[in-house]
Short mmCIF file of C-alpha atoms in Angstrom, two decimals:
data_model
loop_
_atom_site.label_atom_id
_atom_site.label_comp_id
_atom_site.label_asym_id
_atom_site.label_seq_id
_atom_site.Cartn_x
_atom_site.Cartn_y
_atom_site.Cartn_z
CA MET A 1 33.78 10.62 2.04
CA GLU A 2 33.50 12.47 5.35
CA TYR A 3 32.33 16.05 5.77
CA TYR A 4 31.16 18.42 8.49
CA ALA A 5 27.43 19.05 8.55
CA VAL A 6 26.95 22.45 10.17
CA ARG A 7 23.72 24.16 11.13
CA GLY A 8 24.57 27.80 11.60
CA GLY A 9 22.93 30.95 12.83
CA HIS A 10 22.98 30.09 16.55
CA PRO A 11 25.11 31.73 19.28
CA LEU A 12 27.71 29.61 21.07
CA GLU A 13 28.08 29.13 24.80
CA GLY A 14 30.26 26.91 26.96
CA ALA A 15 33.86 25.95 27.67
CA VAL A 16 36.44 23.86 25.85
CA ALA A 17 40.06 22.88 26.56
CA VAL A 18 42.69 23.83 23.98
CA HIS A 19 44.97 20.95 23.01
CA GLY A 20 48.75 21.06 22.62
CA ALA A 21 50.39 23.10 19.88
CA LYS A 22 51.03 21.26 16.62
CA ASN A 23 53.78 23.72 15.69
CA SER A 24 55.56 23.01 18.97
CA ALA A 25 55.07 19.26 19.01
CA LEU A 26 56.53 18.67 15.54
CA PRO A 27 60.00 20.24 16.13
CA ILE A 28 60.08 18.72 19.63
CA LEU A 29 59.46 15.25 18.19
CA ALA A 30 62.27 15.84 15.71
CA ALA A 31 64.52 17.00 18.56
CA ALA A 32 63.99 13.70 20.39
CA LEU A 33 66.44 12.18 17.87
CA LEU A 34 69.30 14.20 19.36
CA ALA A 35 69.78 11.95 22.41
CA GLU A 36 69.85 8.21 22.99
CA GLY A 37 67.12 6.86 25.24
CA GLU A 38 63.47 7.59 25.96
CA SER A 39 62.09 11.12 25.87
CA VAL A 40 58.59 11.87 27.17
CA ILE A 41 56.42 14.54 25.56
CA HIS A 42 53.22 15.50 27.37
CA ASN A 43 50.22 17.30 25.84
CA CYS A 44 51.24 16.12 22.36
CA PRO A 45 48.13 16.50 20.18
CA ASP A 46 46.81 13.48 18.30
CA LEU A 47 46.77 14.88 14.75
CA THR A 48 47.58 13.44 11.34
CA ASP A 49 50.70 15.66 11.26
CA THR A 50 51.97 14.40 14.62
CA ALA A 51 51.09 10.85 13.59
CA GLY A 52 53.24 11.41 10.50
CA ALA A 53 56.13 12.64 12.64
CA LEU A 54 55.84 9.56 14.86
CA GLU A 55 55.85 7.37 11.75
CA ILE A 56 59.05 9.06 10.59
CA LEU A 57 60.62 8.28 13.96
CA THR A 58 59.46 4.66 13.68
CA SER A 59 60.92 4.41 10.19
CA LEU A 60 64.27 5.47 11.68
CA GLY A 61 64.19 2.60 14.16
CA CYS A 62 62.80 4.47 17.17
CA ARG A 63 60.24 2.88 19.46
CA VAL A 64 57.20 5.13 19.79
CA THR A 65 54.24 4.73 22.14
CA ARG A 66 51.27 6.99 22.83
CA GLU A 67 49.01 6.95 25.87
CA GLY A 68 46.42 9.69 25.57
CA ARG A 69 48.36 12.89 24.93
CA THR A 70 51.64 11.55 26.32
CA VAL A 71 54.12 10.28 23.74
CA ARG A 72 57.30 8.34 24.50
CA VAL A 73 60.10 8.24 21.95
CA ASP A 74 62.89 5.72 22.57
CA THR A 75 65.81 6.30 20.20
CA THR A 76 68.01 3.51 21.59
CA CYS A 77 67.71 1.44 18.41
CA ARG A 78 67.74 4.40 16.02
CA GLN A 79 69.25 3.59 12.64
CA GLY A 80 69.51 5.18 9.23
CA TRP A 81 69.34 8.78 8.12
CA ALA A 82 66.78 8.76 5.27
CA VAL A 83 63.20 9.99 5.73
CA PRO A 84 60.79 7.94 3.56
CA ASP A 85 59.47 9.88 0.57
CA ARG A 86 55.82 9.13 1.39
CA LEU A 87 56.14 10.62 4.85
CA MET A 88 58.28 13.55 3.73
CA GLY A 89 55.64 14.50 1.17
CA GLN A 90 52.81 14.60 3.70
CA MET A 91 53.83 17.67 5.67
CA ARG A 92 56.27 20.55 5.46
CA ALA A 93 57.49 20.10 9.05
CA SER A 94 59.15 16.83 8.02
CA VAL A 95 62.10 18.98 6.91
CA LEU A 96 62.95 19.48 10.61
CA PHE A 97 64.21 15.90 10.80
CA LEU A 98 67.11 16.93 8.54
CA GLY A 99 68.58 19.17 11.24
CA SER A 100 68.29 16.51 13.92
CA LEU A 101 69.72 13.77 11.70
CA LEU A 102 72.66 15.96 10.69
CA ALA A 103 73.40 16.75 14.33
CA ARG A 104 73.19 13.12 15.46
CA SER A 105 74.44 11.17 12.43
CA GLY A 106 76.25 13.66 10.24
CA ARG A 107 73.97 12.56 7.40
CA ALA A 108 70.40 13.18 6.27
CA GLU A 109 68.52 12.32 3.12
CA ALA A 110 64.99 13.17 2.00
CA CYS A 111 62.87 14.38 -0.88
CA TRP A 112 61.46 17.90 -0.85
CA PRO A 113 58.79 18.37 1.88
CA GLY A 114 55.04 18.62 1.31
CA GLY A 115 52.26 20.36 3.25
CA CYS A 116 49.48 22.83 2.52
CA ALA A 117 49.64 24.54 -0.88
CA LEU A 118 50.02 28.14 0.25
CA GLY A 119 52.33 29.32 -2.50
CA SER A 120 56.10 29.58 -2.62
CA ARG A 121 57.64 28.04 0.52
CA PRO A 122 61.30 27.42 -0.31
CA ILE A 123 63.65 25.76 2.16
CA ASP A 124 66.73 27.52 0.88
CA LEU A 125 67.20 29.23 4.26
CA HIS A 126 67.40 25.82 5.94
CA ILE A 127 69.97 24.64 3.41
CA ARG A 128 72.07 27.78 3.75
CA ALA A 129 72.13 27.37 7.53
CA PHE A 130 73.27 23.74 7.23
CA GLN A 131 76.00 24.80 4.82
CA ALA A 132 77.10 27.62 7.12
CA LEU A 133 77.57 25.03 9.89
CA GLY A 134 79.78 22.95 7.61
CA ALA A 135 77.39 20.54 5.89
CA GLN A 136 77.41 19.66 2.21
CA VAL A 137 73.92 19.72 0.68
CA LEU A 138 73.25 18.30 -2.77
CA ASP A 139 69.97 18.33 -4.70
CA ARG A 140 69.82 15.38 -7.09
CA GLU A 141 66.60 14.96 -9.04
CA GLY A 142 64.39 16.22 -6.23
CA ARG A 143 66.27 14.52 -3.38
CA LEU A 144 68.36 16.28 -0.78
CA PHE A 145 71.60 14.68 0.39
CA CYS A 146 73.12 16.32 3.46
CA ARG A 147 76.51 15.31 4.89
CA ALA A 148 78.84 16.72 7.50
CA ASP A 149 82.00 15.05 8.78
CA ARG A 150 82.07 17.80 11.36
CA LEU A 151 79.63 20.59 12.13
CA ARG A 152 81.10 23.77 13.60
CA GLY A 153 79.28 26.55 15.37
CA ARG A 154 79.42 30.02 13.90
CA HIS A 155 77.71 33.40 13.82
CA LEU A 156 75.07 33.55 11.09
CA ALA A 157 71.98 35.55 10.24
CA LEU A 158 68.75 34.66 8.48
CA PRO A 159 67.70 37.07 5.71
CA PHE A 160 64.08 36.50 6.85
CA PRO A 161 62.91 35.33 10.31
CA SER A 162 61.68 31.95 9.09
CA VAL A 163 60.22 29.75 11.83
CA GLY A 164 61.27 26.48 10.21
CA ALA A 165 64.78 27.68 9.38
CA THR A 166 65.22 28.97 12.93
CA GLU A 167 64.16 25.61 14.37
CA ASN A 168 66.29 23.58 11.97
CA THR A 169 69.33 25.74 12.74
CA MET A 170 68.78 25.21 16.48
CA LEU A 171 68.56 21.44 15.99
CA ALA A 172 71.63 21.17 13.76
CA ALA A 173 73.64 23.53 15.99
CA CYS A 174 73.15 21.19 18.95
CA GLY A 175 75.50 18.81 17.13
CA ALA A 176 78.02 21.47 16.09
CA GLU A 177 81.25 22.05 17.96
CA GLY A 178 81.37 25.39 19.73
CA VAL A 179 78.86 28.22 19.84
CA THR A 180 76.33 29.12 17.17
CA ILE A 181 74.74 32.56 17.28
CA LEU A 182 71.68 32.98 15.07
CA ASP A 183 70.62 36.55 14.27
CA ASN A 184 67.25 37.61 12.85
CA ALA A 185 65.76 34.46 14.33
CA ALA A 186 61.99 33.98 14.33
CA ARG A 187 60.44 34.89 17.68
CA GLU A 188 57.32 32.70 17.74
CA PRO A 189 56.31 31.12 21.10
CA GLU A 190 56.70 27.65 19.56
CA ILE A 191 60.44 28.34 19.22
CA THR A 192 60.58 29.13 22.93
CA ASP A 193 58.82 25.78 23.49
CA LEU A 194 61.49 24.00 21.43
CA GLN A 195 64.17 25.73 23.49
CA GLY A 196 62.47 24.46 26.65
CA PHE A 197 62.59 20.86 25.44
CA LEU A 198 66.21 21.16 24.31
CA ARG A 199 67.13 22.49 27.74
CA SER A 200 65.37 19.51 29.33
CA MET A 201 67.83 17.38 27.31
CA GLY A 202 70.82 19.25 28.70
CA ALA A 203 71.37 21.57 25.74
CA GLU A 204 72.64 25.11 26.31
CA VAL A 205 70.22 27.25 24.33
CA SER A 206 69.19 30.80 25.14
CA GLY A 207 67.49 33.75 23.50
CA ALA A 208 64.38 32.08 22.06
CA GLY A 209 61.62 34.65 21.84
CA THR A 210 64.15 37.30 20.80
CA SER A 211 65.84 37.90 17.45
CA GLN A 212 69.13 36.34 18.58
CA ILE A 213 69.47 32.73 19.72
CA ARG A 214 72.69 31.24 21.14
CA ILE A 215 73.40 27.50 21.05
CA ARG A 216 76.45 25.81 22.54
CA GLY A 217 76.76 22.58 20.60
CA GLY A 218 78.69 19.36 21.00
CA LEU A 219 77.47 18.76 24.55
CA PRO A 220 76.36 15.30 25.70
CA LEU A 221 72.56 15.24 25.61
CA HIS A 222 70.16 12.98 27.47
CA PRO A 223 66.46 12.19 26.94
CA GLY A 224 64.10 14.98 27.90
CA SER A 225 60.65 15.35 29.44
CA TYR A 226 58.46 18.28 28.50
CA THR A 227 54.85 19.52 28.31
CA VAL A 228 53.84 21.16 25.03
CA MET A 229 52.12 24.54 25.32
CA ALA A 230 48.49 25.09 24.28
CA ASP A 231 47.98 25.70 20.57
CA ARG A 232 47.60 29.43 19.98
CA ILE A 233 46.09 29.00 16.48
CA VAL A 234 43.49 26.56 17.80
CA THR A 235 42.82 29.20 20.46
CA ALA A 236 42.40 31.81 17.72
CA THR A 237 40.05 29.46 15.87
CA TYR A 238 37.69 29.12 18.85
CA LEU A 239 37.88 32.84 19.59
CA CYS A 240 36.86 33.56 16.00
CA ALA A 241 34.12 30.92 16.12
CA VAL A 242 32.47 32.67 19.07
CA ALA A 243 33.07 36.07 17.48
CA ALA A 244 31.40 35.01 14.23
CA ALA A 245 28.46 33.11 15.71
CA GLY A 246 28.01 35.35 18.75
CA GLY A 247 27.62 34.22 22.33
CA GLU A 248 30.09 33.55 25.13
CA GLY A 249 32.84 30.98 25.61
CA GLU A 250 35.82 30.03 27.75
CA LEU A 251 38.98 28.45 26.34
CA LEU A 252 40.67 26.42 29.06
CA GLY A 253 44.46 26.50 29.19
CA ALA A 254 44.68 29.29 26.60
CA ASP A 255 47.09 32.23 26.88
CA GLY A 256 45.88 35.38 25.19
CA THR A 257 49.22 37.16 25.56
CA MET A 258 50.56 35.05 22.69
CA LEU A 259 47.68 36.27 20.50
CA ALA A 260 47.69 39.97 21.34
CA PRO A 261 47.10 41.17 17.73
CA VAL A 262 44.19 38.73 17.29
CA VAL A 263 42.66 39.65 20.65
CA ASP A 264 43.05 43.37 19.94
CA THR A 265 41.43 43.00 16.51
CA LEU A 266 38.47 41.04 17.88
CA ARG A 267 37.97 43.71 20.53
CA LEU A 268 37.99 46.32 17.78
CA ALA A 269 35.30 44.25 16.03
CA GLY A 270 33.09 44.48 19.09
CA CYS A 271 34.04 41.43 21.17
CA GLN A 272 34.86 41.38 24.86
CA VAL A 273 37.97 39.28 25.54
CA GLU A 274 39.53 38.76 28.98
CA GLN A 275 42.48 36.71 30.19
CA ARG A 276 41.44 34.84 33.30
CA PRO A 277 43.46 32.39 35.43
CA ASP A 278 44.23 29.39 33.17
CA ARG A 279 41.63 30.40 30.61
CA LEU A 280 40.57 32.97 28.02
CA TRP A 281 37.03 34.37 27.98
CA ILE A 282 35.25 35.88 24.97
CA CYS A 283 31.79 37.36 24.56
CA ARG A 284 30.10 38.91 21.53
CA LYS A 285 26.54 40.21 21.80
CA ASP A 286 26.40 43.25 19.52
CA PRO A 287 26.85 43.27 15.71
CA LEU A 288 30.42 42.87 14.47
CA GLN A 289 32.14 46.09 13.39
CA PRO A 290 34.77 46.71 10.67
CA VAL A 291 38.40 46.76 11.84
CA GLY A 292 40.19 48.84 9.20
CA THR A 293 43.35 47.23 7.78
CA VAL A 294 45.03 44.18 9.30
CA ILE A 295 48.54 43.25 8.12
CA THR A 296 50.03 39.81 8.76
CA GLY A 297 53.69 39.35 9.62
CA PRO A 298 56.20 37.38 11.67
CA TYR A 299 55.58 37.22 15.42
CA PRO A 300 54.62 39.38 17.25
CA ALA A 301 52.59 40.76 14.31
CA PHE A 302 49.21 39.37 13.31
CA PRO A 303 49.81 35.66 12.54
CA THR A 304 49.29 34.50 8.96
CA ASP A 305 47.66 31.30 10.24
CA ALA A 306 44.91 33.37 11.87
CA GLN A 307 44.31 35.48 8.76
CA PRO A 308 41.66 33.18 7.18
CA LEU A 309 39.93 32.85 10.57
CA LEU A 310 39.59 36.62 10.91
CA ALA A 311 38.37 36.92 7.31
CA ALA A 312 35.48 34.58 8.11
CA VAL A 313 34.55 36.74 11.11
CA LEU A 314 34.66 39.97 9.13
CA ALA A 315 32.66 38.44 6.26
CA ALA A 316 29.81 37.78 8.70
CA GLY A 317 29.93 41.29 10.19
CA GLN A 318 29.20 44.67 8.73
CA GLY A 319 31.17 47.45 7.13
CA GLU A 320 34.38 47.20 5.12
CA SER A 321 37.72 45.83 6.33
CA ARG A 322 40.98 44.96 4.60
CA ILE A 323 43.57 42.23 5.19
CA VAL A 324 47.08 42.39 3.75
CA GLU A 325 48.99 39.09 3.61
CA THR A 326 52.79 39.39 3.69
CA ILE A 327 53.89 35.78 4.28
CA PHE A 328 52.28 33.41 1.74
CA ASP A 329 51.39 34.37 -1.81
CA GLN A 330 48.47 31.95 -2.19
CA ARG A 331 46.84 32.28 1.23
CA PHE A 332 43.57 33.75 -0.11
CA ARG A 333 42.45 30.66 -2.05
CA TYR A 334 39.80 29.93 0.59
CA THR A 335 37.96 33.17 -0.30
CA GLN A 336 36.47 31.53 -3.39
CA GLU A 337 34.69 29.05 -1.13
CA LEU A 338 33.56 31.78 1.28
CA LYS A 339 31.91 33.50 -1.68
CA LYS A 340 29.67 30.44 -2.08
CA MET A 341 28.29 31.37 1.34
CA GLY A 342 27.54 34.87 0.11
CA ALA A 343 30.72 36.55 1.38
CA ALA A 344 31.63 39.82 -0.32
CA ILE A 345 35.40 39.51 -0.73
CA SER A 346 37.61 40.89 -3.48
CA VAL A 347 41.29 39.96 -3.69
CA GLU A 348 43.88 42.09 -5.44
CA GLY A 349 47.44 40.82 -5.16
CA SER A 350 48.32 40.46 -1.50
CA ALA A 351 45.24 42.27 -0.17
CA ALA A 352 41.64 41.23 0.42
CA ARG A 353 38.79 43.70 0.81
CA ILE A 354 35.91 42.31 2.88
CA THR A 355 32.45 43.84 3.15
CA GLY A 356 30.47 42.21 5.92
CA ARG A 357 26.95 40.96 5.28
CA PRO A 358 24.69 38.03 6.29
CA LEU A 359 26.02 34.65 5.14
CA ARG A 360 24.04 31.62 4.00
CA GLY A 361 24.79 27.93 4.26
CA ALA A 362 26.47 26.21 1.31
CA GLN A 363 28.52 23.18 0.27
CA VAL A 364 32.20 24.06 0.27
CA GLU A 365 35.62 22.40 0.02
CA ALA A 366 38.63 22.99 2.27
CA ALA A 367 41.87 23.31 0.28
CA ASP A 368 44.21 23.79 3.23
CA LEU A 369 44.24 23.63 7.02
CA ARG A 370 43.43 27.19 8.14
CA GLY A 371 41.30 27.95 5.09
CA GLY A 372 39.20 24.93 6.05
CA ALA A 373 38.83 26.25 9.60
CA ALA A 374 37.68 29.57 8.15
CA LEU A 375 34.90 27.77 6.27
CA VAL A 376 33.72 26.12 9.50
CA ILE A 377 33.69 29.49 11.28
CA ALA A 378 31.70 31.07 8.46
CA ALA A 379 29.25 28.14 8.49
CA LEU A 380 28.59 28.71 12.21
CA ALA A 381 27.62 32.30 11.45
CA ALA A 382 25.62 31.51 8.30
CA ALA A 383 21.88 31.01 8.17
CA GLY A 384 20.93 27.44 7.26
CA ASP A 385 22.94 24.30 6.68
CA SER A 386 26.46 23.88 5.30
CA ARG A 387 28.66 20.99 4.31
CA ILE A 388 32.44 21.32 4.59
CA HIS A 389 34.46 18.75 2.64
CA GLY A 390 38.21 18.20 2.65
CA LEU A 391 38.44 17.22 6.32
CA GLU A 392 41.85 15.62 5.76
CA HIS A 393 43.27 19.16 5.82
CA LEU A 394 41.54 20.05 9.08
CA ASP A 395 42.67 16.80 10.71
CA ARG A 396 46.27 17.95 10.28
CA GLY A 397 45.86 20.66 12.90
CA TYR A 398 42.70 20.04 14.95
CA GLU A 399 42.38 17.03 17.20
CA SER A 400 38.57 17.07 17.49
CA LEU A 401 37.28 20.28 15.93
CA ASP A 402 33.69 19.11 15.67
CA GLN A 403 33.55 17.83 19.26
CA ASP A 404 35.14 20.98 20.66
CA LEU A 405 32.74 23.24 18.80
CA ALA A 406 29.82 21.02 19.84
CA ALA A 407 30.95 21.54 23.45
CA LEU A 408 30.44 25.25 22.78
CA GLY A 409 26.91 24.53 21.58
CA ALA A 410 27.57 24.48 17.83
CA GLY A 411 25.37 22.43 15.56
CA ILE A 412 28.16 20.45 13.90
CA GLN A 413 28.57 16.76 13.15
CA ARG A 414 31.15 14.69 11.29
CA THR A 415 29.18 12.70 8.72
CA THR A 416 29.93 10.08 6.10
CA ARG A 417 27.96 10.11 2.89
#
């Protein structure tokens, strides 16, 4: 059983490159199914989630090769329309293959998707979008059967700006005749990245980054070539690591404009953060200060994925702060593990009250991806040694978390007992 051995209580210093965005790479890999031939995706992170997506493509007859962070997906021999249950259950983003398969084959079949246990995460918005475009969707004993003799573009609106539903609608609409206009679309930068890849394939897509996206479907598509943007949540993780432990660091390739609420909050906590050419700089010398109330929400609000990371920072600071979670109803599970490090956190419903104080090393267990990252951040700030178990969750979203943090001077090592 592997775990991170962390010796905390020491400031960080150095520079580290931020790898490609998981939440961009996954829909882009699904989109590669839309055209016949070989697409090339650069800066594709080597994670268990991306490995799962590549395995799904292989199971559908595609030829997949990886050289470093460049992935080639050749769909020439693509066959079938069913995603294997084992792979579908590993990650929630597997649901994105339904939109691509519907657009390309008019059929898709899969069990319900898996992923981190963060509470209720229904895919009803995805299903409604497919149905609005003319697909039949049946749920038979936990399996989804999607069919469409003919998809047709139309004007539709999401009741909530869901990232996954926005992406799946974009993918399916590429195979629909005519124009699809999607209102109340999610505005996350990863959706703009997906639009960029679709355009590289010859698709007519516009409006990503705004609340209305327009897709002209039914056009002949060709393989695309694209470079995935830097991962903004990995960027937030390293910003919070330096904030919690103190010191100074540079994040190469990072864009702070995509993380404005996180950057602003860390500045309020007493950090200096500057956007420099091709990098983001952070410094924290003085004690961390309380930040009042932080409320998560869809982009451009404070991202829910960065919420646990900020909580770890505030737990190691001083004064009282409050975080209100509006996206996932079980996102605060990690706080029970932070308490083992001495964190003073009380959770009532969708809000957590955090009173900063010195943390101590402890043995803790990651239960999900970002909650696990929060435990690592807290361990860097804590006095003494910590052990973080449950690394399979962290491996879903961080290519080499221990090595990157070690490059910043952290005392962290991946160890097998």
